[in-house]
Short mmCIF file of C-alpha atoms in Angstrom, two decimals:
data_model
loop_
_atom_site.label_atom_id
_atom_site.label_comp_id
_atom_site.label_asym_id
_atom_site.label_seq_id
_atom_site.Cartn_x
_atom_site.Cartn_y
_atom_site.Cartn_z
CA MET K 221 0.00 0.00 0.00
CA THR K 222 1.42 3.38 -1.02
CA ASP K 223 1.53 6.48 1.12
CA ALA K 224 -0.22 9.36 -0.64
CA SER K 225 1.84 11.87 1.35
CA ASP K 226 5.11 10.43 0.00
CA PRO K 227 5.96 11.95 -3.43
CA SER K 228 8.15 8.96 -4.23
CA SER K 229 5.12 6.66 -4.02
CA GLN K 230 2.92 8.67 -6.40
CA PRO K 231 1.46 6.82 -9.39
CA LEU K 232 2.45 7.61 -12.96
CA MET K 233 -0.13 10.39 -13.33
CA GLY K 234 1.20 12.00 -10.16
CA HIS K 235 4.71 12.10 -11.61
CA LEU K 236 3.40 13.51 -14.90
CA THR K 237 1.53 16.21 -13.01
CA GLU K 238 4.69 17.01 -11.06
CA LEU K 239 6.68 17.19 -14.32
CA ARG K 240 4.11 19.53 -15.85
CA THR K 241 4.29 21.79 -12.81
CA ARG K 242 8.08 21.94 -12.97
CA ILE K 243 8.01 22.70 -16.70
CA ILE K 244 5.44 25.48 -16.22
CA LYS K 245 7.58 27.07 -13.50
CA THR K 246 10.67 26.80 -15.70
CA VAL K 247 8.95 28.38 -18.70
CA ALA K 248 7.54 31.14 -16.49
CA ALA K 249 11.02 31.89 -15.16
CA VAL K 250 12.45 32.06 -18.69
CA VAL K 251 9.62 34.35 -19.84
CA ILE K 252 10.13 36.70 -16.89
CA GLY K 253 13.87 36.66 -17.49
CA ALA K 254 13.30 37.39 -21.19
CA VAL K 255 11.14 40.42 -20.36
CA VAL K 256 13.91 41.78 -18.14
CA ALA K 257 16.62 40.96 -20.70
CA PHE K 258 14.66 42.69 -23.48
CA PHE K 259 15.44 46.06 -21.91
CA PHE K 260 19.17 45.21 -22.10
CA ARG K 261 19.12 43.85 -25.66
CA GLU K 262 21.41 46.59 -27.00
CA LEU K 263 23.98 45.96 -24.28
CA MET K 264 23.85 42.18 -24.87
CA LEU K 265 24.23 42.62 -28.63
CA ASP K 266 27.18 44.95 -28.09
CA MET K 267 28.88 42.37 -25.85
CA LEU K 268 28.31 39.57 -28.36
CA GLN K 269 29.73 41.70 -31.20
CA ARG K 270 32.98 42.53 -29.44
CA PRO K 271 34.76 39.23 -30.26
CA TYR K 272 33.88 39.69 -33.94
CA LEU K 273 35.02 43.32 -34.06
CA ALA K 274 38.28 42.26 -32.39
CA VAL K 275 39.23 40.14 -35.41
CA SER K 276 37.45 41.95 -38.26
CA ASP K 277 37.39 45.52 -39.54
CA ARG K 278 33.89 45.09 -41.02
CA GLU K 279 30.64 45.82 -39.26
CA LEU K 280 27.92 43.19 -39.03
CA ILE K 281 25.08 43.80 -41.47
CA ILE K 282 21.35 43.10 -41.76
CA THR K 283 19.66 41.93 -44.96
CA GLY K 284 15.97 42.47 -44.21
CA PRO K 285 13.60 44.78 -42.34
CA THR K 286 12.43 42.06 -39.94
CA GLN K 287 15.90 41.02 -38.80
CA PRO K 288 16.28 43.65 -36.06
CA PHE K 289 13.07 42.43 -34.43
CA SER K 290 14.06 38.75 -34.61
CA ILE K 291 17.52 39.58 -33.26
CA ALA K 292 16.01 41.54 -30.35
CA MET K 293 13.78 38.56 -29.55
CA ARG K 294 16.76 36.21 -29.70
CA MET K 295 18.73 38.45 -27.35
CA ALA K 296 15.80 38.55 -24.94
CA LEU K 297 15.29 34.78 -24.98
CA PHE K 298 19.00 34.09 -24.55
CA GLY K 299 19.25 36.56 -21.69
CA GLY K 300 16.09 35.12 -20.15
CA ALA K 301 17.56 31.62 -20.22
CA LEU K 302 20.73 32.87 -18.51
CA LEU K 303 18.80 34.76 -15.84
CA ALA K 304 16.50 31.80 -15.25
CA SER K 305 19.30 29.22 -15.11
CA PRO K 306 19.18 28.96 -11.28
CA VAL K 307 15.46 28.23 -11.47
CA ILE K 308 15.97 25.75 -14.32
CA PHE K 309 18.57 23.76 -12.39
CA TYR K 310 16.56 23.89 -9.18
CA GLN K 311 13.35 22.68 -10.88
CA ALA K 312 15.25 19.79 -12.48
CA TRP K 313 16.64 18.81 -9.09
CA ALA K 314 13.26 19.26 -7.38
CA PHE K 315 11.67 16.85 -9.86
CA ILE K 316 14.07 14.00 -9.07
CA ASN K 317 14.33 14.93 -5.37
CA PRO K 318 11.35 12.78 -4.18
CA GLY K 319 13.07 9.65 -5.46
CA LEU K 320 16.18 10.27 -3.39
CA THR K 321 17.00 9.29 0.16
CA ILE K 322 17.21 11.83 2.96
CA ARG K 323 21.00 11.69 2.81
CA GLU K 324 21.00 12.25 -0.95
CA ARG K 325 18.66 15.23 -0.63
CA LYS K 326 21.33 17.03 1.40
CA TRP K 327 23.27 17.34 -1.85
CA ALA K 328 20.63 19.70 -3.32
CA PHE K 329 22.43 23.01 -2.78
CA PRO K 330 25.95 21.70 -3.57
CA VAL K 331 24.70 20.10 -6.81
CA VAL K 332 22.70 23.12 -7.96
CA GLY K 333 25.61 25.38 -7.01
CA ALA K 334 28.07 23.22 -8.95
CA LEU K 335 25.81 23.21 -12.01
CA LEU K 336 25.49 26.99 -11.92
CA PHE K 337 29.22 27.50 -11.42
CA LEU K 338 30.21 25.14 -14.23
CA PHE K 339 27.59 26.56 -16.59
CA SER K 340 28.86 30.10 -15.95
CA LEU K 341 32.44 28.91 -16.30
CA GLY K 342 31.63 27.26 -19.64
CA VAL K 343 29.90 30.37 -21.00
CA GLY K 344 32.78 32.57 -19.82
CA PHE K 345 35.39 30.26 -21.32
CA ALA K 346 33.49 30.17 -24.62
CA TYR K 347 33.31 33.97 -24.73
CA TRP K 348 37.04 34.18 -24.07
CA SER K 349 37.80 31.71 -26.87
CA LEU K 350 35.42 33.31 -29.40
CA PRO K 351 37.96 35.74 -30.96
CA ARG K 352 40.37 32.87 -31.57
CA ALA K 353 37.70 30.67 -33.13
CA LEU K 354 36.39 33.53 -35.27
CA GLY K 355 39.89 34.51 -36.36
CA PHE K 356 40.47 30.97 -37.60
CA LEU K 357 37.10 30.64 -39.32
CA LEU K 358 37.16 34.01 -41.08
CA THR K 359 40.70 33.65 -42.45
CA ILE K 360 40.69 30.01 -43.52
CA LEU K 361 40.00 31.21 -47.09
CA GLU K 362 41.83 34.50 -47.49
CA ASN K 363 40.49 35.22 -51.00
CA LEU K 364 36.93 35.59 -49.71
CA GLU K 365 35.51 38.82 -48.29
CA ALA K 366 33.40 38.21 -45.23
CA PHE K 367 30.08 40.06 -44.99
CA VAL K 368 28.52 38.51 -41.92
CA THR K 369 24.90 39.21 -41.02
CA VAL K 370 23.87 39.96 -37.46
CA GLU K 371 21.25 37.21 -37.78
CA ALA K 372 23.77 34.49 -38.65
CA TYR K 373 26.37 35.77 -36.19
CA THR K 374 24.11 35.96 -33.13
CA ARG K 375 22.70 32.50 -33.89
CA PHE K 376 26.23 31.11 -34.08
CA VAL K 377 27.48 32.85 -30.93
CA ILE K 378 24.49 31.84 -28.78
CA ARG K 379 24.85 28.20 -29.84
CA PHE K 380 28.58 28.42 -29.17
CA LEU K 381 28.12 29.82 -25.66
CA LEU K 382 25.34 27.39 -24.72
CA LEU K 383 27.33 24.43 -26.05
CA PHE K 384 30.22 25.19 -23.72
CA GLY K 385 27.94 26.04 -20.80
CA ILE K 386 26.06 22.75 -21.05
CA SER K 387 29.13 20.65 -21.81
CA PHE K 388 31.00 21.96 -18.78
CA GLN K 389 28.40 20.41 -16.48
CA PHE K 390 29.26 16.82 -17.31
CA PRO K 391 31.58 16.38 -14.24
CA VAL K 392 28.52 16.76 -11.98
CA PHE K 393 26.73 13.89 -13.73
CA LEU K 394 29.92 11.83 -13.75
CA TYR K 395 30.31 12.38 -10.02
CA GLY K 396 26.63 11.53 -9.52
CA ALA K 397 27.10 8.24 -11.35
CA ALA K 398 30.04 7.43 -9.08
CA ALA K 399 28.06 8.38 -5.96
CA ALA K 400 25.27 6.05 -7.11
CA GLY K 401 27.77 3.21 -7.50
CA VAL K 402 27.45 2.99 -11.28
CA VAL K 403 31.15 3.68 -11.87
CA GLY K 404 34.25 4.02 -9.72
CA SER K 405 37.46 5.99 -9.92
CA ASP K 406 39.46 2.92 -10.96
CA LYS K 407 37.06 2.13 -13.77
CA LEU K 408 37.13 5.72 -14.97
CA ALA K 409 40.92 5.79 -14.82
CA SER K 410 41.21 2.60 -16.87
CA GLY K 411 38.78 4.00 -19.47
CA ARG K 412 40.74 7.13 -20.35
CA ARG K 413 41.12 6.16 -24.00
CA TRP K 414 37.39 5.62 -24.36
CA ALA K 415 36.78 8.90 -22.56
CA VAL K 416 38.95 10.79 -25.04
CA LEU K 417 37.19 9.12 -27.97
CA ILE K 418 33.73 9.90 -26.58
CA ILE K 419 34.62 13.51 -25.73
CA VAL K 420 36.04 14.18 -29.20
CA THR K 421 33.21 12.38 -31.00
CA VAL K 422 30.44 14.12 -29.07
CA GLY K 423 32.24 17.44 -29.34
CA ALA K 424 32.48 17.09 -33.12
CA ALA K 425 28.81 16.11 -33.35
CA VAL K 426 27.41 19.02 -31.32
CA SER K 427 29.91 21.73 -32.27
CA PRO K 428 28.21 24.58 -34.19
CA THR K 429 31.23 24.94 -36.49
CA GLY K 430 32.86 21.52 -36.72
CA ASP K 431 36.28 23.09 -37.18
CA PRO K 432 39.30 21.48 -35.48
CA LEU K 433 40.14 24.58 -33.42
CA THR K 434 36.71 24.72 -31.75
CA LEU K 435 36.84 20.97 -31.19
CA LEU K 436 40.26 21.29 -29.52
CA VAL K 437 39.15 24.24 -27.39
CA LEU K 438 36.09 22.29 -26.22
CA SER K 439 37.69 18.86 -25.77
CA THR K 440 40.73 19.99 -23.78
CA PRO K 441 38.90 21.38 -20.72
CA LEU K 442 36.40 18.51 -20.81
CA TYR K 443 39.20 15.97 -20.57
CA LEU K 444 40.83 17.97 -17.76
CA PHE K 445 37.47 17.90 -15.99
CA TYR K 446 37.39 14.14 -16.49
CA GLU K 447 40.78 13.73 -14.81
CA ALA K 448 39.87 16.12 -12.00
CA THR K 449 36.60 14.28 -11.39
CA ILE K 450 38.50 10.99 -11.01
CA TRP K 451 40.59 12.49 -8.22
CA ILE K 452 37.58 14.11 -6.55
CA ILE K 453 35.73 10.79 -6.62
CA ARG K 454 38.79 9.00 -5.26
CA TRP K 455 39.17 11.39 -2.31
CA THR K 456 35.54 12.06 -1.41
CA LEU K 457 33.81 8.73 -2.06
CA LYS K 458 36.21 6.33 -0.34
CA LYS K 459 33.42 4.84 1.72
#
């Protein structure tokens, strides 16, 4: 007999209702964040253009009357997602929280904090590496003159930043798998070759450019995270 007061014992419809509630709260947070970010769209666009202007003497252009509106909406949605990221991570954790033990629930704030820190670190690292990636991409064929549209550029940069932000969170899930007993530090250490292969393959598949420089810039910190996670697992999960 199940206890109706225990979320972990809810039937399937109860879990679906809980999922719907978490999704609604997440979407609401993104919408509110987007409204706030809309008023800073010019500042956000200026920040995203700086890496391009650092490697090119040409201004970004528009090719249609509707592009400024779509770009403003993209800036607002991107900014809203960044502002709502604490809520997004918390709602994801809150959804799986009922299925955890009391001891595991104590990890809520450290896990959410680690996800936020690594996401911010990934976005910051991607922004720092943007001029180098753009310099390589724009000069690979020197006989071509680059006239880049704001539409194409902002789409590329946002995907680039989000890719790094999301990818940088994989140590948390790797540590979670070790804490759950799925893998151990010895097994991870013996699987370094497979780890390199998986990191490079996945990086090539999800990279917005596919160029070797971006792949190297993404894969290097991910592998360093892999090695660091092995040591963290080894020293904190001895028991």
